Structures are given as structure tokens and as C-alpha cells.
Amino acid sequence: TKYGSERKRKKLIGNSQTEQLYGHCLQFYGQPPIENISLSEFETFAVDRLKLLKTVENLGVSYVKTSELYTKKLDAEFSNLNFPYKIEQHQDISLEVKKRRKDHISHFILRLAYCQTEDLRRWFIQQEIDLFRYRFNHLPSKNIREFLQYNNLHYHTISIDKKKNLMDKLVTSSFAVSGSTVDCQDFYKVPFQDALDLVRTRKVYLNGGYVYIPHQDIVTIVLNDFRTRLSKALALTARSLPAVQSDERLQPLLNHLSHAYVGQDYSIQKSIGKISLEQIDPLSAKSYPLCMRQLHRGLRDSHHLRHGGRMQYGLFLKGIGLTLDQALQFWRSEFVKGKVDADKFDKAYAYSIRHMFGKEGKRTDYTPYSCMKVILSNPPSQGDQHGCPFRHSDPELLKQKLQSYKVSPSGISQILELVKGMHYQLACQKYFELTHSVRTDSGFSLNHPNQYFMESQKLLGGPGAGVKVEVKREDNPATKPPNPSPHQTPGPGNLPQEVAAEITEDLDSFFQDA
């Protein structure tokens, strides 16, 4: 009944604290959450928001942000991850409050993870602003006015009579506004100092210290406010971070979250041994991402790779299907062509290869490195071959390398523009599209070198096309807790919450470390 529905609404959004936090579907995140949550929920919320922000980043570079395809794909991600984004009639109030709570808490969790460096802060602010813009632009006029009032932004719409009186001035001063569109949209009266960008570009009517901003441009003012607030909040969070990191339950999560990999794991295979050693050279030219192609070429030229390169390339080879025996044969045959004889190889290098396959030491079955791990951890020094060429190479050297691989001049320009914007994974995806002659929307979001290989083999119908993977949490060799199991560690989603909350010593395994 109507009475029952209203009573339920008051119960859910009735008390002052909940009303203040979740009274609107969109917020400035001015108040941090003060409730207790389980570690399981902490992890789930953080990973889901990270997935959402990475989708925002990928779509923002691949599509025009006002396009129908951009909206359709982002709508689907909102729905899949259960975040609030649109006002719907007859919506389930209890479900909506849960979505708003998740949105609120997950934002503050990622603040803790992304306040640590300038690069992380810049990335987080940009994605949150793009996310906020998308959500704000989908609000009806009524809800925009409610949002402004709710956040003490005293920008009031002008009356119909005022619009008629100012009709000519609004049309001549405002971008993309005509006589017919003035009647059907709101105009906001805003102090000019709050709209300096619009005043500077002469996009609005200015009179008496106030500007009159059409509905489609008010988002510019609100976004400037949001950016300022978020930037200050991240700086304050960074100062208080040592106190948070002293909590042994949260430290491993926060350390890994800023470069967490949340996709598939490429270490468990049903088609292991499908790649022969004779196929590696041709596969490296056709289906390797640039980072692995660089490592393979370096190994063939110098007959040696340093430890960082051996780990990055060795785990990749394991991921595409090489068995332990094949890996030992591959590395031995290459190293003995250089300055290492067979005895020295067996004594100094064979152990580490068996170790990465989980046959020595703690017997941890290590996983291939994700893009984020390659980009953010263990940067290469002089003489190293590992790392991400898009992140760690000099732009001129990168350009020469791409030219040597027959990438077109226009394609190189597109890649270098993405690199300049620090979109390294998107630059790699563009390299994939150019070298495989596929359209801009290649149908996947690149997050892993082994994913690149598998998608390439699918297109080419090669021997790696049938390599299947299972989803598993990625273990971090450097920070794995003592006595790890060689088998998959159950994620918190498979455990009761109270059990997951107690496993503080195994928090590292909650995240697929990048």
C-alpha cells in the first residue's frame, strides 16, 4: 500500500544520519562512513568500484563521452556492479539505499588507496570526475535542483518571466541555445566568480555580477567544485594515512589496491603443453604484446635476461602453455649459447624456474604478471629488458620500435598520444588493434599480457586459441604469507562473512596483486 511504502521509506531513509548520507542518489562524499563493515564487504566494495573506474577510463578514451555507445556500455557496467546511477520510478527503496551505501563506502576506500602518490591521485580524481559528470548529466532537472540544495550550492533557476525578459541576451550569449530551446530548459543564476571558465570563454550572459547558465553547462560549475573538494580531501587523507596503515588488517589491502588486477588469472590451464618450442619465435612476432616481444628479442640477441626479465617472461610462457620440462629446455638452450654452460645453468638458474612452477621452496604456483604489475612494480634500470615499453621507454625509442614493427605513422601518433596521457594499457590495446587490423572496438578491455596473447590467437586461429583459463586470485611472490597452499585460496565470496573477517593473516590473497 501507499501508506506501507511511505512507512518503509521513512524507516530506511528517515533517521537524520542516513538521510544526510543517502538522501540523494549523487553526492560530493563530504562525510566519511562511520559504520563497521566486514573485511569481506570492504574488499568487494573496493574491487567493484575499481572495476567501474577502469571501465570509465577505457570507455572515455575509446568513445565520445556523449555518444549512445558510451552510455549503453557504462549503463551496463553500473547495472552489473550494482551502483546507483539513474532515478527510476517505482524503484525498490531498500535496494536503492544499499546501492547508495556501496557507492559512498567504496569511494572512501579507494581514497585511502589512491592518495599515496601524485600519479595515483591524478588518476583517481580524473576517473571520479568523469563518473560524476556522467551521473549528473543523467539527472532530471528536479533532481539537479535537489542536489544543488542538498549540497548548499545556492544556484537558483530563474523564473519563466525572467527568461522571457532576457530571451535575446540568453540566445546571443549562450552556446548552442536558440529561442525554442530557452523555453524548455532551466537557466541558473550563479555568482560570476564561480563560473570563471565559462566567463573567460564567453559562453554565458553576464550582468550585475551574476552569470546565467543553461542547464547543459551547470555541470561545469558543479564539477569544478567537486574537483576542488576531492583534491583537498585526498591531500588530507594522505596526511592521516600512516595511522590507517598501522592497522595490520588493512595495510595489505591498501598496499595492493592501487594496482590491483581484478581480471582472470592465467596460470591454471586445461591445454598445457599445447605450444611447442618451435612455435615460440613465430608466435612472438604475431601474438606477443610489445613487452613480451621485447623480452623475447632481448633473450635471443644476448642469450641472457636478468632476474626481472626472467620472472616476467618466464611466467608469461608458463601462462601460454609451456610445461616445466619445456621451460627448462627453452631457457637452458638459450643461456648456453651465451656465457653460461649447462652445469652453471643447472646450479644457478634451473631452481628458480622450478620455483615459479611451484616445484621448489614454498611450492607456490605463481601467476603471470598483469599489466598493472608490470607498469607499477620493479621499474627497469640500465640493461634491463623487463617492464612496459609504453610506460618505461623513451618516447623516441618507442617510436623507432613501433616503426621497426611496421606500425603505420598515423597509428604511431595515436599510440604516442595515449602514452602522453598516461593511458599505457590503452596504448597497448591500440597496438593490438593496429597489428591485427581490427576495428577500434576490439571487444575486450586489455589488462593482462596473456589476455593479449589469447585474444590474438583467437583472431588468428593459432595453437594458443584453445588455451582456457579459470578465475583465481593472483598470488604475490614478494608478500605471500608463510606456508601458502599450492591450491587456490578461497575468496571471501565463498566464505561466511564472519569467517572471512577473521582471516586477517591471509589478506594478501584477497587481491590479485598487479
Short mmCIF file of C-alpha atoms in Angstrom, two decimals:
data_model
loop_
_atom_site.label_atom_id
_atom_site.label_comp_id
_atom_site.label_asym_id
_atom_site.label_seq_id
_atom_site.Cartn_x
_atom_site.Cartn_y
_atom_site.Cartn_z
CA THR A 1 0.00 0.00 0.00
CA LYS A 2 0.95 3.64 -0.35
CA TYR A 3 0.98 4.02 3.45
CA GLY A 4 3.18 0.93 3.86
CA SER A 5 5.59 2.12 1.18
CA GLU A 6 5.88 5.55 2.81
CA ARG A 7 6.45 3.98 6.24
CA LYS A 8 9.19 1.75 4.76
CA ARG A 9 10.83 4.80 3.14
CA LYS A 10 10.83 6.65 6.46
CA LYS A 11 12.33 3.64 8.19
CA LEU A 12 15.14 3.32 5.61
CA ILE A 13 15.90 6.98 4.89
CA GLY A 14 14.21 8.51 7.87
CA ASN A 15 16.85 8.99 10.53
CA SER A 16 18.95 12.12 10.18
CA GLN A 17 22.28 10.34 9.62
CA THR A 18 21.04 8.09 6.83
CA GLU A 19 19.09 10.95 5.27
CA GLN A 20 22.20 13.12 5.30
CA LEU A 21 24.34 10.42 3.66
CA TYR A 22 21.92 8.73 1.28
CA GLY A 23 19.09 11.21 0.77
CA HIS A 24 20.18 11.71 -2.85
CA CYS A 25 21.49 9.26 -5.44
CA LEU A 26 24.52 11.52 -6.11
CA GLN A 27 26.85 13.05 -3.54
CA PHE A 28 30.04 15.04 -3.02
CA TYR A 29 31.31 12.48 -0.47
CA GLY A 30 31.72 15.15 2.17
CA GLN A 31 31.16 12.86 5.15
CA PRO A 32 33.14 9.64 5.63
CA PRO A 33 31.26 6.49 6.65
CA ILE A 34 31.31 5.72 10.38
CA GLU A 35 29.72 2.26 10.47
CA ASN A 36 31.51 -1.07 10.91
CA ILE A 37 31.84 -3.37 7.90
CA SER A 38 33.41 -6.80 7.45
CA LEU A 39 36.69 -7.28 5.60
CA SER A 40 34.75 -9.29 3.03
CA GLU A 41 32.46 -6.35 2.27
CA PHE A 42 35.45 -3.96 2.34
CA GLU A 43 37.14 -5.99 -0.37
CA THR A 44 34.03 -6.49 -2.50
CA PHE A 45 33.12 -2.80 -2.49
CA ALA A 46 36.68 -1.73 -3.31
CA VAL A 47 37.11 -4.16 -6.21
CA ASP A 48 33.72 -3.33 -7.72
CA ARG A 49 34.42 0.42 -7.68
CA LEU A 50 37.86 -0.17 -9.15
CA LYS A 51 36.25 -2.14 -11.99
CA LEU A 52 33.80 0.72 -12.53
CA LEU A 53 36.54 3.38 -12.64
CA LYS A 54 38.66 1.32 -15.03
CA THR A 55 35.62 0.93 -17.29
CA VAL A 56 35.11 4.71 -17.15
CA GLU A 57 38.74 5.22 -18.16
CA ASN A 58 38.64 2.71 -21.03
CA LEU A 59 35.34 3.96 -22.45
CA GLY A 60 36.39 7.60 -22.09
CA VAL A 61 39.33 7.08 -24.42
CA SER A 62 37.55 4.73 -26.84
CA TYR A 63 34.27 6.63 -27.31
CA VAL A 64 32.86 10.16 -27.32
CA LYS A 65 31.54 10.65 -23.79
CA THR A 66 28.15 11.86 -25.01
CA SER A 67 27.71 9.06 -27.56
CA GLU A 68 24.99 6.44 -27.39
CA LEU A 69 27.52 3.57 -27.33
CA TYR A 70 29.41 5.13 -24.41
CA THR A 71 26.16 5.49 -22.46
CA LYS A 72 25.00 1.96 -23.28
CA LYS A 73 28.25 0.31 -22.16
CA LEU A 74 28.55 2.37 -18.98
CA ASP A 75 24.88 1.74 -18.11
CA ALA A 76 25.55 -1.99 -18.36
CA GLU A 77 28.54 -1.74 -16.01
CA PHE A 78 26.54 0.25 -13.44
CA SER A 79 23.86 -2.41 -13.51
CA ASN A 80 26.32 -5.32 -13.29
CA LEU A 81 28.18 -3.83 -10.32
CA ASN A 82 25.06 -2.62 -8.53
CA PHE A 83 25.87 1.10 -8.26
CA PRO A 84 23.23 3.87 -8.29
CA TYR A 85 23.14 5.94 -11.47
CA LYS A 86 19.61 6.79 -12.57
CA ILE A 87 16.40 7.88 -10.88
CA GLU A 88 13.75 5.30 -11.69
CA GLN A 89 10.06 5.32 -10.92
CA HIS A 90 8.72 2.64 -8.59
CA GLN A 91 12.27 1.67 -7.56
CA ASP A 92 12.84 -0.59 -4.55
CA ILE A 93 13.79 1.86 -1.78
CA SER A 94 15.73 -0.67 0.28
CA LEU A 95 17.74 -1.75 -2.76
CA GLU A 96 18.45 1.87 -3.69
CA VAL A 97 19.75 2.65 -0.20
CA LYS A 98 22.08 -0.37 -0.42
CA LYS A 99 23.42 0.92 -3.75
CA ARG A 100 23.98 4.41 -2.34
CA ARG A 101 25.72 2.96 0.71
CA LYS A 102 28.02 0.92 -1.53
CA ASP A 103 28.78 3.99 -3.64
CA HIS A 104 29.62 6.02 -0.54
CA ILE A 105 31.80 3.47 1.27
CA SER A 106 33.66 2.26 -1.85
CA HIS A 107 34.64 5.84 -2.75
CA PHE A 108 36.27 6.36 0.64
CA ILE A 109 38.08 3.01 0.49
CA LEU A 110 39.68 3.95 -2.81
CA ARG A 111 40.58 7.35 -1.40
CA LEU A 112 42.79 5.53 1.10
CA ALA A 113 44.48 3.55 -1.65
CA TYR A 114 44.85 6.33 -4.21
CA CYS A 115 46.03 9.21 -2.01
CA GLN A 116 49.56 7.83 -1.72
CA THR A 117 51.29 9.38 -4.77
CA GLU A 118 50.68 12.26 -7.16
CA ASP A 119 50.15 9.88 -10.12
CA LEU A 120 47.58 7.84 -8.20
CA ARG A 121 45.75 10.97 -7.01
CA ARG A 122 45.65 12.40 -10.54
CA TRP A 123 44.24 9.15 -11.96
CA PHE A 124 41.63 8.78 -9.22
CA ILE A 125 40.42 12.39 -9.49
CA GLN A 126 40.07 12.16 -13.27
CA GLN A 127 38.04 8.94 -13.21
CA GLU A 128 35.83 10.11 -10.34
CA ILE A 129 35.14 13.38 -12.19
CA ASP A 130 34.20 11.52 -15.39
CA LEU A 131 31.97 9.21 -13.35
CA PHE A 132 30.34 12.16 -11.56
CA ARG A 133 29.77 14.02 -14.85
CA TYR A 134 28.04 11.00 -16.37
CA ARG A 135 25.75 10.55 -13.38
CA PHE A 136 24.96 14.28 -13.05
CA ASN A 137 24.07 14.61 -16.74
CA HIS A 138 21.53 11.81 -16.37
CA LEU A 139 19.66 13.51 -13.53
CA PRO A 140 16.26 15.08 -14.32
CA SER A 141 16.01 18.84 -13.73
CA LYS A 142 14.09 18.33 -10.49
CA ASN A 143 16.82 16.10 -9.05
CA ILE A 144 19.56 18.52 -10.13
CA ARG A 145 17.83 21.28 -8.16
CA GLU A 146 17.53 18.91 -5.18
CA PHE A 147 21.23 18.04 -5.44
CA LEU A 148 22.27 21.70 -5.50
CA GLN A 149 20.09 22.48 -2.50
CA TYR A 150 21.23 19.34 -0.68
CA ASN A 151 24.89 20.39 -1.02
CA ASN A 152 24.34 24.09 -0.20
CA LEU A 153 25.12 25.24 -3.74
CA HIS A 154 22.98 28.33 -3.97
CA TYR A 155 22.41 28.27 -7.71
CA HIS A 156 18.76 29.02 -8.34
CA THR A 157 16.80 28.66 -11.56
CA ILE A 158 15.31 31.85 -12.93
CA SER A 159 11.57 32.25 -13.45
CA ILE A 160 9.77 31.86 -16.77
CA ASP A 161 9.07 35.61 -16.84
CA LYS A 162 12.75 36.38 -16.25
CA LYS A 163 13.69 34.05 -19.11
CA LYS A 164 11.29 35.87 -21.45
CA ASN A 165 12.74 39.24 -20.49
CA LEU A 166 16.30 38.03 -21.09
CA MET A 167 15.46 35.87 -24.15
CA ASP A 168 17.56 37.78 -26.70
CA LYS A 169 20.57 38.13 -24.42
CA LEU A 170 20.48 34.43 -23.40
CA VAL A 171 20.30 33.32 -27.03
CA THR A 172 23.14 35.54 -28.23
CA SER A 173 25.39 34.87 -25.21
CA SER A 174 24.90 31.14 -24.64
CA PHE A 175 26.46 28.41 -26.75
CA ALA A 176 24.03 26.04 -28.55
CA VAL A 177 20.95 27.86 -27.26
CA SER A 178 18.14 29.06 -29.54
CA GLY A 179 14.82 30.74 -28.93
CA SER A 180 12.99 27.43 -28.91
CA THR A 181 15.43 25.72 -26.51
CA VAL A 182 15.38 28.60 -23.99
CA ASP A 183 11.72 27.83 -23.22
CA CYS A 184 12.29 24.13 -22.49
CA GLN A 185 15.36 24.26 -20.25
CA ASP A 186 16.39 25.73 -16.93
CA PHE A 187 18.80 28.64 -16.55
CA TYR A 188 20.75 29.10 -13.32
CA LYS A 189 21.74 32.43 -11.78
CA VAL A 190 25.28 31.98 -10.43
CA PRO A 191 27.87 34.41 -8.96
CA PHE A 192 30.34 35.09 -11.77
CA GLN A 193 33.38 34.10 -9.63
CA ASP A 194 32.00 30.54 -9.52
CA ALA A 195 31.90 30.36 -13.33
CA LEU A 196 35.19 31.91 -14.42
CA ASP A 197 35.83 29.24 -17.08
CA LEU A 198 32.52 29.97 -18.77
CA VAL A 199 33.03 33.74 -18.44
CA ARG A 200 36.54 33.50 -19.87
CA THR A 201 35.28 31.63 -22.94
CA ARG A 202 32.26 33.96 -23.28
CA LYS A 203 29.72 31.15 -23.19
CA VAL A 204 27.24 32.79 -20.81
CA TYR A 205 25.35 36.04 -20.26
CA LEU A 206 26.93 38.23 -17.53
CA ASN A 207 25.05 41.01 -15.77
CA GLY A 208 25.32 42.65 -12.34
CA GLY A 209 27.91 40.22 -11.00
CA TYR A 210 25.90 37.12 -11.97
CA VAL A 211 26.01 34.77 -14.95
CA TYR A 212 23.01 32.96 -16.41
CA ILE A 213 23.99 29.39 -17.17
CA PRO A 214 21.91 27.00 -19.31
CA HIS A 215 21.08 23.56 -17.94
CA GLN A 216 23.71 21.71 -20.01
CA ASP A 217 26.52 23.92 -18.68
CA ILE A 218 25.76 23.90 -14.95
CA VAL A 219 27.69 20.62 -14.74
CA THR A 220 30.88 22.60 -15.45
CA ILE A 221 30.39 24.63 -12.26
CA VAL A 222 29.49 21.61 -10.15
CA LEU A 223 32.47 19.62 -11.47
CA ASN A 224 34.89 22.42 -10.59
CA ASP A 225 33.52 22.37 -7.06
CA PHE A 226 33.76 18.57 -6.90
CA ARG A 227 37.36 18.59 -8.19
CA THR A 228 38.42 21.17 -5.60
CA ARG A 229 36.77 19.28 -2.75
CA LEU A 230 38.18 15.91 -3.80
CA SER A 231 41.70 17.24 -4.33
CA LYS A 232 41.75 18.78 -0.84
CA ALA A 233 40.26 15.62 0.67
CA LEU A 234 42.95 13.39 -0.90
CA ALA A 235 45.69 15.66 0.46
CA LEU A 236 44.18 15.40 3.96
CA THR A 237 43.78 11.64 3.61
CA ALA A 238 47.44 11.28 2.63
CA ARG A 239 48.48 13.04 5.83
CA SER A 240 46.46 10.68 8.02
CA LEU A 241 47.43 7.55 6.07
CA PRO A 242 50.19 6.39 8.49
CA ALA A 243 47.58 5.92 11.22
CA VAL A 244 45.45 3.81 8.88
CA GLN A 245 48.40 1.74 7.64
CA SER A 246 49.28 0.81 11.20
CA ASP A 247 46.16 -1.40 11.16
CA GLU A 248 47.54 -4.79 10.13
CA ARG A 249 44.16 -5.85 8.77
CA LEU A 250 44.00 -3.02 6.22
CA GLN A 251 47.62 -2.45 5.28
CA PRO A 252 47.92 -5.39 2.81
CA LEU A 253 44.64 -4.43 1.15
CA LEU A 254 45.57 -0.79 0.70
CA ASN A 255 49.08 -1.61 -0.49
CA HIS A 256 47.74 -3.80 -3.29
CA LEU A 257 44.52 -1.98 -4.11
CA SER A 258 46.12 0.91 -6.00
CA HIS A 259 47.41 -1.55 -8.60
CA ALA A 260 45.07 -4.46 -8.04
CA TYR A 261 44.32 -6.71 -11.00
CA VAL A 262 40.68 -7.84 -10.99
CA GLY A 263 40.50 -9.96 -14.14
CA GLN A 264 41.25 -13.56 -14.98
CA ASP A 265 44.28 -15.45 -13.76
CA TYR A 266 46.30 -17.17 -16.49
CA SER A 267 48.20 -19.82 -14.53
CA ILE A 268 45.65 -22.67 -14.42
CA GLN A 269 45.32 -24.20 -17.86
CA LYS A 270 43.40 -27.09 -19.33
CA SER A 271 45.53 -27.14 -22.51
CA ILE A 272 49.02 -27.05 -21.03
CA GLY A 273 51.70 -28.26 -23.41
CA LYS A 274 49.78 -27.16 -26.48
CA ILE A 275 52.58 -24.76 -27.51
CA SER A 276 55.78 -26.31 -28.85
CA LEU A 277 59.22 -24.70 -28.51
CA GLU A 278 59.48 -24.41 -32.29
CA GLN A 279 56.38 -22.20 -32.34
CA ILE A 280 57.69 -19.59 -29.91
CA ASP A 281 59.59 -17.48 -32.47
CA PRO A 282 56.69 -17.11 -34.94
CA LEU A 283 54.23 -16.60 -32.08
CA SER A 284 56.38 -13.82 -30.64
CA ALA A 285 56.10 -11.89 -33.92
CA LYS A 286 52.35 -12.41 -34.31
CA SER A 287 50.73 -12.71 -30.89
CA TYR A 288 53.06 -11.31 -28.23
CA PRO A 289 52.31 -7.95 -26.60
CA LEU A 290 55.12 -5.46 -27.02
CA CYS A 291 56.55 -6.08 -23.53
CA MET A 292 56.97 -9.81 -24.19
CA ARG A 293 58.18 -9.28 -27.74
CA GLN A 294 60.88 -7.01 -26.33
CA LEU A 295 61.90 -9.62 -23.75
CA HIS A 296 61.98 -12.41 -26.32
CA ARG A 297 64.08 -10.34 -28.72
CA GLY A 298 66.44 -9.39 -25.90
CA LEU A 299 66.84 -13.03 -24.89
CA ARG A 300 67.53 -14.16 -28.46
CA ASP A 301 70.07 -11.36 -29.01
CA SER A 302 72.04 -11.55 -25.74
CA HIS A 303 71.22 -15.15 -24.67
CA HIS A 304 70.50 -13.87 -21.20
CA LEU A 305 67.89 -11.96 -19.16
CA ARG A 306 68.26 -10.52 -15.70
CA HIS A 307 66.05 -11.70 -12.86
CA GLY A 308 63.21 -9.21 -13.51
CA GLY A 309 63.06 -10.20 -17.15
CA ARG A 310 63.20 -13.93 -16.39
CA MET A 311 60.30 -13.64 -13.94
CA GLN A 312 58.13 -11.53 -16.25
CA TYR A 313 58.80 -13.58 -19.39
CA GLY A 314 59.02 -16.96 -17.64
CA LEU A 315 55.60 -16.64 -16.04
CA PHE A 316 54.14 -15.41 -19.33
CA LEU A 317 55.49 -18.51 -21.10
CA LYS A 318 54.04 -20.66 -18.35
CA GLY A 319 50.74 -18.87 -18.90
CA ILE A 320 50.60 -19.55 -22.66
CA GLY A 321 51.05 -23.27 -22.07
CA LEU A 322 54.72 -24.25 -21.66
CA THR A 323 55.27 -27.19 -19.32
CA LEU A 324 58.03 -27.19 -16.71
CA ASP A 325 60.17 -29.53 -18.88
CA GLN A 326 59.65 -27.28 -21.91
CA ALA A 327 60.56 -24.19 -19.88
CA LEU A 328 63.78 -25.77 -18.59
CA GLN A 329 64.73 -26.83 -22.11
CA PHE A 330 63.90 -23.39 -23.54
CA TRP A 331 65.93 -21.39 -21.01
CA ARG A 332 68.85 -23.85 -20.94
CA SER A 333 69.20 -23.93 -24.74
CA GLU A 334 69.26 -20.13 -24.88
CA PHE A 335 71.57 -19.48 -21.92
CA VAL A 336 74.21 -21.98 -23.06
CA LYS A 337 74.54 -20.02 -26.32
CA GLY A 338 75.90 -17.18 -24.20
CA LYS A 339 78.32 -17.21 -21.28
CA VAL A 340 76.54 -19.86 -19.19
CA ASP A 341 77.43 -23.54 -19.56
CA ALA A 342 74.98 -26.36 -18.81
CA ASP A 343 76.37 -27.06 -15.30
CA LYS A 344 76.17 -23.41 -14.25
CA PHE A 345 72.64 -23.19 -15.61
CA ASP A 346 71.53 -26.23 -13.58
CA LYS A 347 73.13 -24.82 -10.42
CA ALA A 348 72.21 -21.13 -10.75
CA TYR A 349 69.03 -20.89 -12.85
CA ALA A 350 67.10 -24.19 -13.00
CA TYR A 351 65.96 -23.89 -9.38
CA SER A 352 64.23 -20.53 -9.98
CA ILE A 353 62.37 -21.94 -12.99
CA ARG A 354 61.14 -24.94 -10.97
CA HIS A 355 60.27 -22.49 -8.18
CA MET A 356 57.96 -20.40 -10.39
CA PHE A 357 56.14 -23.59 -11.36
CA GLY A 358 55.57 -24.38 -7.67
CA LYS A 359 58.02 -27.30 -7.53
CA GLU A 360 60.54 -25.81 -5.08
CA GLY A 361 60.57 -23.76 -1.88
CA LYS A 362 57.10 -22.99 -0.55
CA ARG A 363 55.64 -24.67 -3.65
CA THR A 364 53.56 -21.63 -4.52
CA ASP A 365 52.11 -21.83 -8.02
CA TYR A 366 52.98 -18.28 -9.16
CA THR A 367 50.79 -16.47 -11.64
CA PRO A 368 51.78 -14.49 -14.76
CA TYR A 369 52.14 -10.74 -14.22
CA SER A 370 49.20 -8.49 -15.05
CA CYS A 371 49.62 -5.21 -16.91
CA MET A 372 49.33 -3.21 -13.70
CA LYS A 373 52.06 -5.22 -12.00
CA VAL A 374 54.36 -4.74 -15.00
CA ILE A 375 53.63 -1.00 -15.07
CA LEU A 376 53.77 -0.18 -11.37
CA SER A 377 56.27 -2.56 -9.75
CA ASN A 378 60.01 -3.09 -10.21
CA PRO A 379 60.77 -0.46 -12.89
CA PRO A 380 63.66 -1.48 -15.20
CA SER A 381 67.12 0.01 -14.77
CA GLN A 382 70.01 0.28 -17.24
CA GLY A 383 70.49 -3.04 -19.06
CA ASP A 384 67.10 -4.48 -18.07
CA GLN A 385 64.61 -5.69 -20.66
CA HIS A 386 61.52 -6.07 -18.47
CA GLY A 387 58.75 -3.57 -17.77
CA CYS A 388 56.15 -1.96 -20.02
CA PRO A 389 57.56 -0.31 -23.18
CA PHE A 390 54.69 2.16 -23.20
CA ARG A 391 55.42 3.20 -19.60
CA HIS A 392 59.20 2.80 -19.30
CA SER A 393 60.60 3.52 -22.77
CA ASP A 394 61.70 6.92 -24.03
CA PRO A 395 59.00 8.13 -26.49
CA GLU A 396 61.53 8.44 -29.33
CA LEU A 397 62.85 4.90 -28.75
CA LEU A 398 59.27 3.63 -28.56
CA LYS A 399 58.51 5.35 -31.86
CA GLN A 400 61.54 3.67 -33.50
CA LYS A 401 60.49 0.28 -32.15
CA LEU A 402 56.95 0.68 -33.49
CA GLN A 403 58.33 1.75 -36.87
CA SER A 404 60.50 -1.38 -36.98
CA TYR A 405 57.36 -3.45 -36.42
CA LYS A 406 55.65 -1.79 -39.42
CA VAL A 407 53.09 0.20 -37.45
CA SER A 408 51.70 3.00 -39.64
CA PRO A 409 52.69 6.63 -38.93
CA SER A 410 49.11 7.55 -38.02
CA GLY A 411 48.94 4.52 -35.72
CA ILE A 412 52.19 5.52 -34.02
CA SER A 413 50.80 9.02 -33.45
CA GLN A 414 47.68 7.57 -31.84
CA ILE A 415 49.76 5.33 -29.56
CA LEU A 416 52.12 8.13 -28.54
CA GLU A 417 49.14 10.38 -27.75
CA LEU A 418 47.76 7.71 -25.40
CA VAL A 419 51.20 7.30 -23.81
CA LYS A 420 51.40 11.06 -23.31
CA GLY A 421 48.09 10.89 -21.45
CA MET A 422 49.48 8.02 -19.30
CA HIS A 423 46.96 5.53 -20.76
CA TYR A 424 49.54 2.77 -21.10
CA GLN A 425 47.15 -0.19 -21.28
CA LEU A 426 45.02 1.61 -23.85
CA ALA A 427 48.18 2.29 -25.88
CA CYS A 428 48.87 -1.44 -25.82
CA GLN A 429 45.30 -2.16 -26.88
CA LYS A 430 45.70 0.29 -29.76
CA TYR A 431 48.91 -1.57 -30.73
CA PHE A 432 46.86 -4.81 -30.72
CA GLU A 433 44.19 -3.29 -32.96
CA LEU A 434 46.74 -1.88 -35.42
CA THR A 435 48.82 -5.06 -35.68
CA HIS A 436 45.74 -7.28 -36.02
CA SER A 437 43.78 -4.97 -38.36
CA VAL A 438 40.69 -4.94 -36.17
CA ARG A 439 38.25 -2.08 -35.67
CA THR A 440 38.54 0.37 -32.81
CA ASP A 441 36.11 -1.52 -30.58
CA SER A 442 38.10 -4.76 -30.33
CA GLY A 443 35.54 -6.27 -27.96
CA PHE A 444 37.67 -6.56 -24.82
CA SER A 445 39.48 -4.37 -22.33
CA LEU A 446 43.18 -5.25 -22.16
CA ASN A 447 44.51 -5.87 -18.64
CA HIS A 448 46.97 -8.75 -19.00
CA PRO A 449 49.79 -9.81 -21.39
CA ASN A 450 48.40 -13.35 -21.51
CA GLN A 451 44.98 -11.94 -22.35
CA TYR A 452 46.63 -10.15 -25.30
CA PHE A 453 48.14 -13.46 -26.46
CA MET A 454 44.88 -15.37 -26.09
CA GLU A 455 42.82 -12.73 -27.93
CA SER A 456 45.41 -12.67 -30.71
CA GLN A 457 45.29 -16.43 -31.08
CA LYS A 458 41.51 -16.34 -31.20
CA LEU A 459 41.70 -13.97 -34.17
CA LEU A 460 44.48 -15.90 -35.90
CA GLY A 461 43.17 -19.37 -35.09
CA GLY A 462 46.60 -20.39 -33.76
CA PRO A 463 47.70 -23.08 -31.30
CA GLY A 464 47.00 -20.83 -28.31
CA ALA A 465 43.38 -20.24 -29.28
CA GLY A 466 42.18 -23.16 -27.22
CA VAL A 467 44.02 -22.28 -24.02
CA LYS A 468 41.36 -21.88 -21.39
CA VAL A 469 41.68 -20.18 -18.05
CA GLU A 470 39.93 -20.26 -14.74
CA VAL A 471 39.37 -17.29 -12.46
CA LYS A 472 41.65 -17.39 -9.42
CA ARG A 473 43.13 -14.88 -7.03
CA GLU A 474 46.64 -13.93 -8.05
CA ASP A 475 49.38 -14.60 -5.51
CA ASN A 476 52.18 -12.13 -4.95
CA PRO A 477 55.58 -13.86 -4.64
CA ALA A 478 57.03 -10.96 -2.69
CA THR A 479 54.35 -10.69 0.00
CA LYS A 480 52.76 -14.15 0.20
CA PRO A 481 52.09 -15.16 3.83
CA PRO A 482 54.02 -18.13 5.31
CA ASN A 483 53.04 -21.68 4.41
CA PRO A 484 50.84 -20.89 1.42
CA SER A 485 48.78 -23.60 -0.13
CA PRO A 486 49.69 -24.60 -3.68
CA HIS A 487 45.98 -24.70 -4.35
CA GLN A 488 43.59 -21.86 -4.82
CA THR A 489 42.84 -19.84 -1.70
CA PRO A 490 39.06 -19.42 -1.36
CA GLY A 491 38.00 -15.81 -1.79
CA PRO A 492 35.76 -14.15 0.76
CA GLY A 493 32.80 -14.58 -1.52
CA ASN A 494 32.97 -18.33 -0.86
CA LEU A 495 33.14 -17.95 2.93
CA PRO A 496 30.70 -16.80 5.57
CA GLN A 497 31.36 -13.14 6.34
CA GLU A 498 32.30 -13.77 9.94
CA VAL A 499 34.89 -16.34 8.83
CA ALA A 500 36.32 -14.05 6.13
CA ALA A 501 36.61 -11.24 8.63
CA GLU A 502 38.84 -13.36 10.84
CA ILE A 503 41.38 -14.31 8.18
CA THR A 504 43.50 -11.22 8.62
CA GLU A 505 46.75 -13.04 8.05
CA ASP A 506 45.69 -14.04 4.53
CA LEU A 507 44.53 -10.61 3.33
CA ASP A 508 47.14 -10.53 0.58
CA SER A 509 45.37 -13.36 -1.17
CA PHE A 510 42.13 -11.36 -1.32
CA PHE A 511 43.54 -9.31 -4.17
CA GLN A 512 45.03 -10.38 -7.46
CA ASP A 513 48.19 -8.38 -6.96
CA ALA A 514 49.19 -6.46 -10.03
#
